[in-house]
Short mmCIF file of C-alpha atoms in Angstrom, two decimals:
data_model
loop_
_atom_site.label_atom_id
_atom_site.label_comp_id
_atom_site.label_asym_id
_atom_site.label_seq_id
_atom_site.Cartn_x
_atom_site.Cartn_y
_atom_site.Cartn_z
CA UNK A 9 -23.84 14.14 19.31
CA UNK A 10 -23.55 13.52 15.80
CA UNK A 11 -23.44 9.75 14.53
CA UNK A 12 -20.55 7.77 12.83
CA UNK A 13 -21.84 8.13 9.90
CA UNK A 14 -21.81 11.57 9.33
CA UNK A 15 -18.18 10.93 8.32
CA UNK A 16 -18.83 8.96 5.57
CA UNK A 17 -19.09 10.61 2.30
CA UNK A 18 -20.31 9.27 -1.15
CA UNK A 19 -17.99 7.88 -4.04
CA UNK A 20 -19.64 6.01 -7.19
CA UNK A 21 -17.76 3.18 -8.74
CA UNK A 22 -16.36 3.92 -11.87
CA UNK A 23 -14.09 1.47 -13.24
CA UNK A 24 -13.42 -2.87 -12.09
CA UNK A 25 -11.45 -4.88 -12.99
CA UNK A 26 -9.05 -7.85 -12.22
CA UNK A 27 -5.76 -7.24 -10.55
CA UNK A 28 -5.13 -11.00 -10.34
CA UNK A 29 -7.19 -14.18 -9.97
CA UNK A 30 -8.03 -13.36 -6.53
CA UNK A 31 -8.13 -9.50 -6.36
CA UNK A 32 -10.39 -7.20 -7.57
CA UNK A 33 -9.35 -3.18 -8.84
CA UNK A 34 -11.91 -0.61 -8.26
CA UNK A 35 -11.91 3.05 -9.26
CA UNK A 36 -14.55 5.28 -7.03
CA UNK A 37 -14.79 9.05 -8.00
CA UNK A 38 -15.80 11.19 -5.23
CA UNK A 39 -17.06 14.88 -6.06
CA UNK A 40 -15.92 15.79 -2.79
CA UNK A 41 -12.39 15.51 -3.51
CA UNK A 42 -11.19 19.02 -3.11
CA UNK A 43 -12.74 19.47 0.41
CA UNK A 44 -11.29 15.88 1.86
CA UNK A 45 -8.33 13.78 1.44
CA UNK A 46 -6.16 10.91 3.32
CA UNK A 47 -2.43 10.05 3.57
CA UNK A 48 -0.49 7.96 1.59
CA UNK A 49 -0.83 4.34 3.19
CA UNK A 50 -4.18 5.45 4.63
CA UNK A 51 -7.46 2.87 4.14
CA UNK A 52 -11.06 3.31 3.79
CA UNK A 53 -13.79 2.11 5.74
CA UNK A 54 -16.92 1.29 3.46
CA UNK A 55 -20.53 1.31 4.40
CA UNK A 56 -22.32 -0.71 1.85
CA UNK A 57 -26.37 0.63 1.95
CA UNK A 58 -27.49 -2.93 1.13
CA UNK A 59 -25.10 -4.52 3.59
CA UNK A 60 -25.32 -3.95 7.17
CA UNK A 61 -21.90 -4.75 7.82
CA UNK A 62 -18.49 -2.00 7.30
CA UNK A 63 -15.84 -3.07 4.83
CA UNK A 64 -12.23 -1.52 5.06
CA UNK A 65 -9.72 -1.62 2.32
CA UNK A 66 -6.62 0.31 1.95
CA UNK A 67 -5.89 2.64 -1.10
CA UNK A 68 -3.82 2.31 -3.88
CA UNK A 69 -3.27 5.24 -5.47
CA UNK A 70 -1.74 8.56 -3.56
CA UNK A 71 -3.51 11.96 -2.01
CA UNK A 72 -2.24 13.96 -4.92
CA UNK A 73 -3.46 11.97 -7.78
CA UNK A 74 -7.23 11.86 -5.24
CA UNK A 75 -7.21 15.61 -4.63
CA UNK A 76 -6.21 16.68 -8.51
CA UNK A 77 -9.04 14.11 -10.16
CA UNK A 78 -11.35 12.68 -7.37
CA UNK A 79 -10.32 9.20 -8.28
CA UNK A 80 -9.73 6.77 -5.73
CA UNK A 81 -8.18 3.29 -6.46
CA UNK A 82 -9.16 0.03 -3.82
CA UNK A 83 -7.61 -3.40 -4.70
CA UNK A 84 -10.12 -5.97 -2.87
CA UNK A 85 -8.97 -9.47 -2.13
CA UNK A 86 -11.51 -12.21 -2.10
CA UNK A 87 -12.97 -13.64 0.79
CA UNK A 88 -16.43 -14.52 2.24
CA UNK A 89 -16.58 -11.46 4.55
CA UNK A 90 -19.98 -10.09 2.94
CA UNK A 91 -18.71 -6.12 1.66
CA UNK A 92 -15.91 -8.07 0.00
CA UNK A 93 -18.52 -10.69 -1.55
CA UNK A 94 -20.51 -7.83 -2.69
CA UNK A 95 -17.33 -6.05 -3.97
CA UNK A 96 -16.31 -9.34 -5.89
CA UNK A 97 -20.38 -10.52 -6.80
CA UNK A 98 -22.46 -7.67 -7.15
CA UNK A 99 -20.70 -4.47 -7.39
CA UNK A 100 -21.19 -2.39 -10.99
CA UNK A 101 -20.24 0.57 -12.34
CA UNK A 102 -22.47 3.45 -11.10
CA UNK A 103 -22.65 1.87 -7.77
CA UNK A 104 -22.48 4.21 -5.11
CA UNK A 105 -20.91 3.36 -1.38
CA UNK A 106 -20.31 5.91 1.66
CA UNK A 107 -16.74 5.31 2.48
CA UNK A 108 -14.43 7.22 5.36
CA UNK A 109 -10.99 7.43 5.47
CA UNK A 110 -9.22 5.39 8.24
CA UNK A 111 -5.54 4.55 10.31
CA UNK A 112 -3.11 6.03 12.08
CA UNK A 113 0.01 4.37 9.76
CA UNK A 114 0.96 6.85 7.06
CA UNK A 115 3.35 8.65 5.12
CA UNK A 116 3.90 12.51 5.25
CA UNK A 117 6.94 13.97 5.33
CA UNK A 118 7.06 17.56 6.07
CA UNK A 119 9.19 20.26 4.57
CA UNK A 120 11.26 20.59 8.10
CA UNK A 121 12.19 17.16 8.26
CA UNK A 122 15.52 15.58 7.50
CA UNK A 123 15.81 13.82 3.92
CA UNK A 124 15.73 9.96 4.96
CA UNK A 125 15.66 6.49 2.82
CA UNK A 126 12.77 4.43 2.75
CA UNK A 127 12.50 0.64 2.70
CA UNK A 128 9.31 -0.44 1.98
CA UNK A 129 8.05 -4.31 3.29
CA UNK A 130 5.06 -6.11 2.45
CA UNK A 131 3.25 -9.23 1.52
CA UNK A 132 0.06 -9.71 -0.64
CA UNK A 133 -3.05 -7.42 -0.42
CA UNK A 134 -1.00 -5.19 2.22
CA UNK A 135 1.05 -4.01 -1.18
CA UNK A 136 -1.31 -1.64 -1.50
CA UNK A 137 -0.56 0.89 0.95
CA UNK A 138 3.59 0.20 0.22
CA UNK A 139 1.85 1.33 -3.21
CA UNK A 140 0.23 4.04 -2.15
CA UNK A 141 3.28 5.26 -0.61
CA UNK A 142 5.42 4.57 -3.92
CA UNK A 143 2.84 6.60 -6.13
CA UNK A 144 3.35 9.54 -4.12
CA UNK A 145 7.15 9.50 -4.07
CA UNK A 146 7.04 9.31 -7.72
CA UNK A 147 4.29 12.08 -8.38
CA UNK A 148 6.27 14.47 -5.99
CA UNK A 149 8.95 13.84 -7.95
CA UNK A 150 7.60 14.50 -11.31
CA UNK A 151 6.08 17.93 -9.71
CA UNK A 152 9.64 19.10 -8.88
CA UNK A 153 8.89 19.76 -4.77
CA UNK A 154 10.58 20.60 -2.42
CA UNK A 155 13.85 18.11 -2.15
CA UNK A 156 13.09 17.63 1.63
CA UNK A 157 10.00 15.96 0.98
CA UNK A 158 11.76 13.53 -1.51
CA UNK A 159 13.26 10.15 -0.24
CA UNK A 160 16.91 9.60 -0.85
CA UNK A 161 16.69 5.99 -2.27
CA UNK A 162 13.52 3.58 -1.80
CA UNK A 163 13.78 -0.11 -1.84
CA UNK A 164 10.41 -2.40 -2.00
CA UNK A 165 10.37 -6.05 -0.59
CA UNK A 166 7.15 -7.48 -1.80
CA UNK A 167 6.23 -11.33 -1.29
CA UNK A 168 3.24 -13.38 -2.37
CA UNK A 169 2.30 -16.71 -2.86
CA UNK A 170 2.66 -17.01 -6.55
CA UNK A 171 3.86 -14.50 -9.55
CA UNK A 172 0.37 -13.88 -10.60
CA UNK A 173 -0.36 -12.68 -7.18
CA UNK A 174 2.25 -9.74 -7.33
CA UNK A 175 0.13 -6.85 -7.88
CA UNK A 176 1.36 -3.64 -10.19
CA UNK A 177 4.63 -5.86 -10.92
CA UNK A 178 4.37 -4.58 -15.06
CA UNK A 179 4.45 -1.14 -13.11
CA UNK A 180 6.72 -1.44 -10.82
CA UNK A 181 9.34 -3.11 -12.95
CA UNK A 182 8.97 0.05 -14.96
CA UNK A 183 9.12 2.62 -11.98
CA UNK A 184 12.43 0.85 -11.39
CA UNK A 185 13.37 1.43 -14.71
CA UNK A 186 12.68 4.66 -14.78
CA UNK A 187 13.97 5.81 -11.21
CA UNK A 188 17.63 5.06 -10.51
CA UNK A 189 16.95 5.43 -6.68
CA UNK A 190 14.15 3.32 -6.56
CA UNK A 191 14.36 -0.51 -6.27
CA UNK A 192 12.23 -3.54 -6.16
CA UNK A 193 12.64 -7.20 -5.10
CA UNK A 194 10.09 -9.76 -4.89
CA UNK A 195 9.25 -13.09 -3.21
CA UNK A 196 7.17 -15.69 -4.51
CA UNK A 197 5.88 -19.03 -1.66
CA UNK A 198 4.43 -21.48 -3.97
CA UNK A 199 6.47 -21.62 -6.91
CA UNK A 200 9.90 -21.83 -8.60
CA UNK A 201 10.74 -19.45 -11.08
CA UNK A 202 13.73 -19.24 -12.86
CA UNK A 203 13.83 -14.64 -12.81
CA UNK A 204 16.87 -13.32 -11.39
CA UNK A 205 14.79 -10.31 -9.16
CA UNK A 206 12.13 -13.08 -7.65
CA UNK A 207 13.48 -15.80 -4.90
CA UNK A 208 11.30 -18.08 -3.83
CA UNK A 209 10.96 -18.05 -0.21
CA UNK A 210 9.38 -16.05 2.29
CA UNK A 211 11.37 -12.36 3.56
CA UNK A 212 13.90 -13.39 6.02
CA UNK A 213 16.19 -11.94 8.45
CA UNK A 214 18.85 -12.52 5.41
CA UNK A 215 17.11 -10.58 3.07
CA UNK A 216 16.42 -7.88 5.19
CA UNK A 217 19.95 -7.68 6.47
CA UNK A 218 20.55 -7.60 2.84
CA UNK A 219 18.19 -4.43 2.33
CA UNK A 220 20.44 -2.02 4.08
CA UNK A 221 23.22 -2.13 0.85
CA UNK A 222 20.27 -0.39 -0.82
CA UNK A 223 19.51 2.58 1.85
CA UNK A 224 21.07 3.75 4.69
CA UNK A 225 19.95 2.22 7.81
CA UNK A 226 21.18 5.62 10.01
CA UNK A 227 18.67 7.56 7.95
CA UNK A 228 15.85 5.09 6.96
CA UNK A 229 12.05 4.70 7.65
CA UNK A 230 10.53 1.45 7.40
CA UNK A 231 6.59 0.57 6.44
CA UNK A 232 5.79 -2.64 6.96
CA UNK A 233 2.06 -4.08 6.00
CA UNK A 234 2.13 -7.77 6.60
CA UNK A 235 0.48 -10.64 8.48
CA UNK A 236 0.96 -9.93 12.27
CA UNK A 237 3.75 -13.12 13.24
CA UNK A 238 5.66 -12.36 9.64
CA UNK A 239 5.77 -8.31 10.80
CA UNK A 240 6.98 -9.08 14.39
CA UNK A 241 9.89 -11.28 12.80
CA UNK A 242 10.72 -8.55 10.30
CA UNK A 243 10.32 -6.01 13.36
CA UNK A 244 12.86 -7.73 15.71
CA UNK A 245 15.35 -8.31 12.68
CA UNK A 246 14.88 -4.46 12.16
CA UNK A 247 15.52 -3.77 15.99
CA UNK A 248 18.92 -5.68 15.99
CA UNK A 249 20.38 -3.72 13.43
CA UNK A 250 19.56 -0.71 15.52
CA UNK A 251 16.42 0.93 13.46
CA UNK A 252 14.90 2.76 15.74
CA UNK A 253 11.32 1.62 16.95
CA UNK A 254 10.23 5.39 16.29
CA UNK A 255 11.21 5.14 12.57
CA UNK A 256 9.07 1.38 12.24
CA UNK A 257 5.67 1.88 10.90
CA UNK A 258 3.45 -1.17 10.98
CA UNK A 259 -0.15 -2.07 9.46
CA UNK A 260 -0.49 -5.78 10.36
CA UNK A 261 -3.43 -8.27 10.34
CA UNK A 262 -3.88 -11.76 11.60
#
């Protein structure tokens, strides 16, 4: 029987830099692109060679941009778990890492499905595969596919402790400029701000409620990627207003 890690596959590190204060972005290319991809809200596991612990981290950018230019894009929040460390510390470009794609939570629609909406939820470093998702819709778009694997409307949620902390805003503020059936709102914790598209409070049954002016709940698929009590709030909120538990898609951590 062959071992684990004959899954993994190279990727050298090609670009860092700082997403925020607390978050690094990191570009790996991986020769192998053509042969291998993931799905859109997919993660990577990471075997370090110097570290004998596994890392995972979920991607940024989408399968089509990965499979046309072997570029894969991790955003890597801080913390003392030692891949991340080395990620944060050590890592340089020309590093190269075995990585593996990873999860059962994805996005693919498929040319026989129905169009639906898509309402997007998340909270800090679990942007990224909301992200993920969003890059795709938009590169689909621009490569004039078929309709049935376009979203009607999209609306992102996004909440994080502080301004700084909201990741791709810049770009996102102009995908929503750019995209009249795309929308973002955004939810800062630990500060006040006086901007008339970021509250200051955590996503509540309110704002959720409020979500469904901007797609149709009767035809809408939800991704969620948030901390496991604030997901099983936004879950049961999603529940009463009769979302079906099939069309709920959650990544959650503790």
């Amino acid at each position: 029987m062959e071992s684990q890690e004959s899954d993994y596959r190279s990727a050298t590190v090609v670009e860092i830099w700082d997403l925020s204060p607390t978050v690094k972005g990191l570009k790996l290319h991986a020769e192998w692109h053509k042969k291998k991809s993931f799905k859109a809200g997919q993660w990577v596991h990471t075997n370090i060679p110097s570290i004998n612990r596994l890392g995972g981290y979920t991607v940024c950018n989408s399968p089509l941009e990965f499979s046309n230019t072997g570029i894969l894009q991790l955003a890597v929040k801080y913390s003392d778990h030692a891949p991340t460390l080395w990620f944060h510390e050590k890592c340089k470009i020309g590093d190269t890492i075995l990585i593996e794609f990873g999860g059962t939570v994805f996005y693919d629609p498929k040319p026989q499905d129905s169009q639906y909406d898509l309402l997007l939820i998340g909270a800090g470093i679990g942007m990224n595969s909301l992200y993920s998702i969003l890059n795709l819709v938009i590169e689909r778009e621009a490569s004039a596919v078929d309709k049935k694997l376009l979203p009607g409307k999209v609306h992102l949620m996004y909440s994080s402790k502080t301004k700084q902390e909201l990741l791709y805003k810049e770009k996102l503020d102009e995908i929503e400029k750019n995209h009249q059936n795309i929308s973002c709102q955004y939810f800062v914790t630990q500060e006040r701000l006086n901007e008339p598209n970021i509250k200051h409070c955590r996503i509540n049954k309110e704002d959720v409620e409020n979500a469904f002016q901007m797609v149709d709940k009767s035809k809408c698929k939800v991704f969620l990627c948030l901390p496991f009590e604030m997901c099983n709030e936004i879950e049961d909120t999603l529940l009463n207003h009769d979302i079906l538990i099939d069309e709920i898609f959650s990544i959650n951590w503790w």
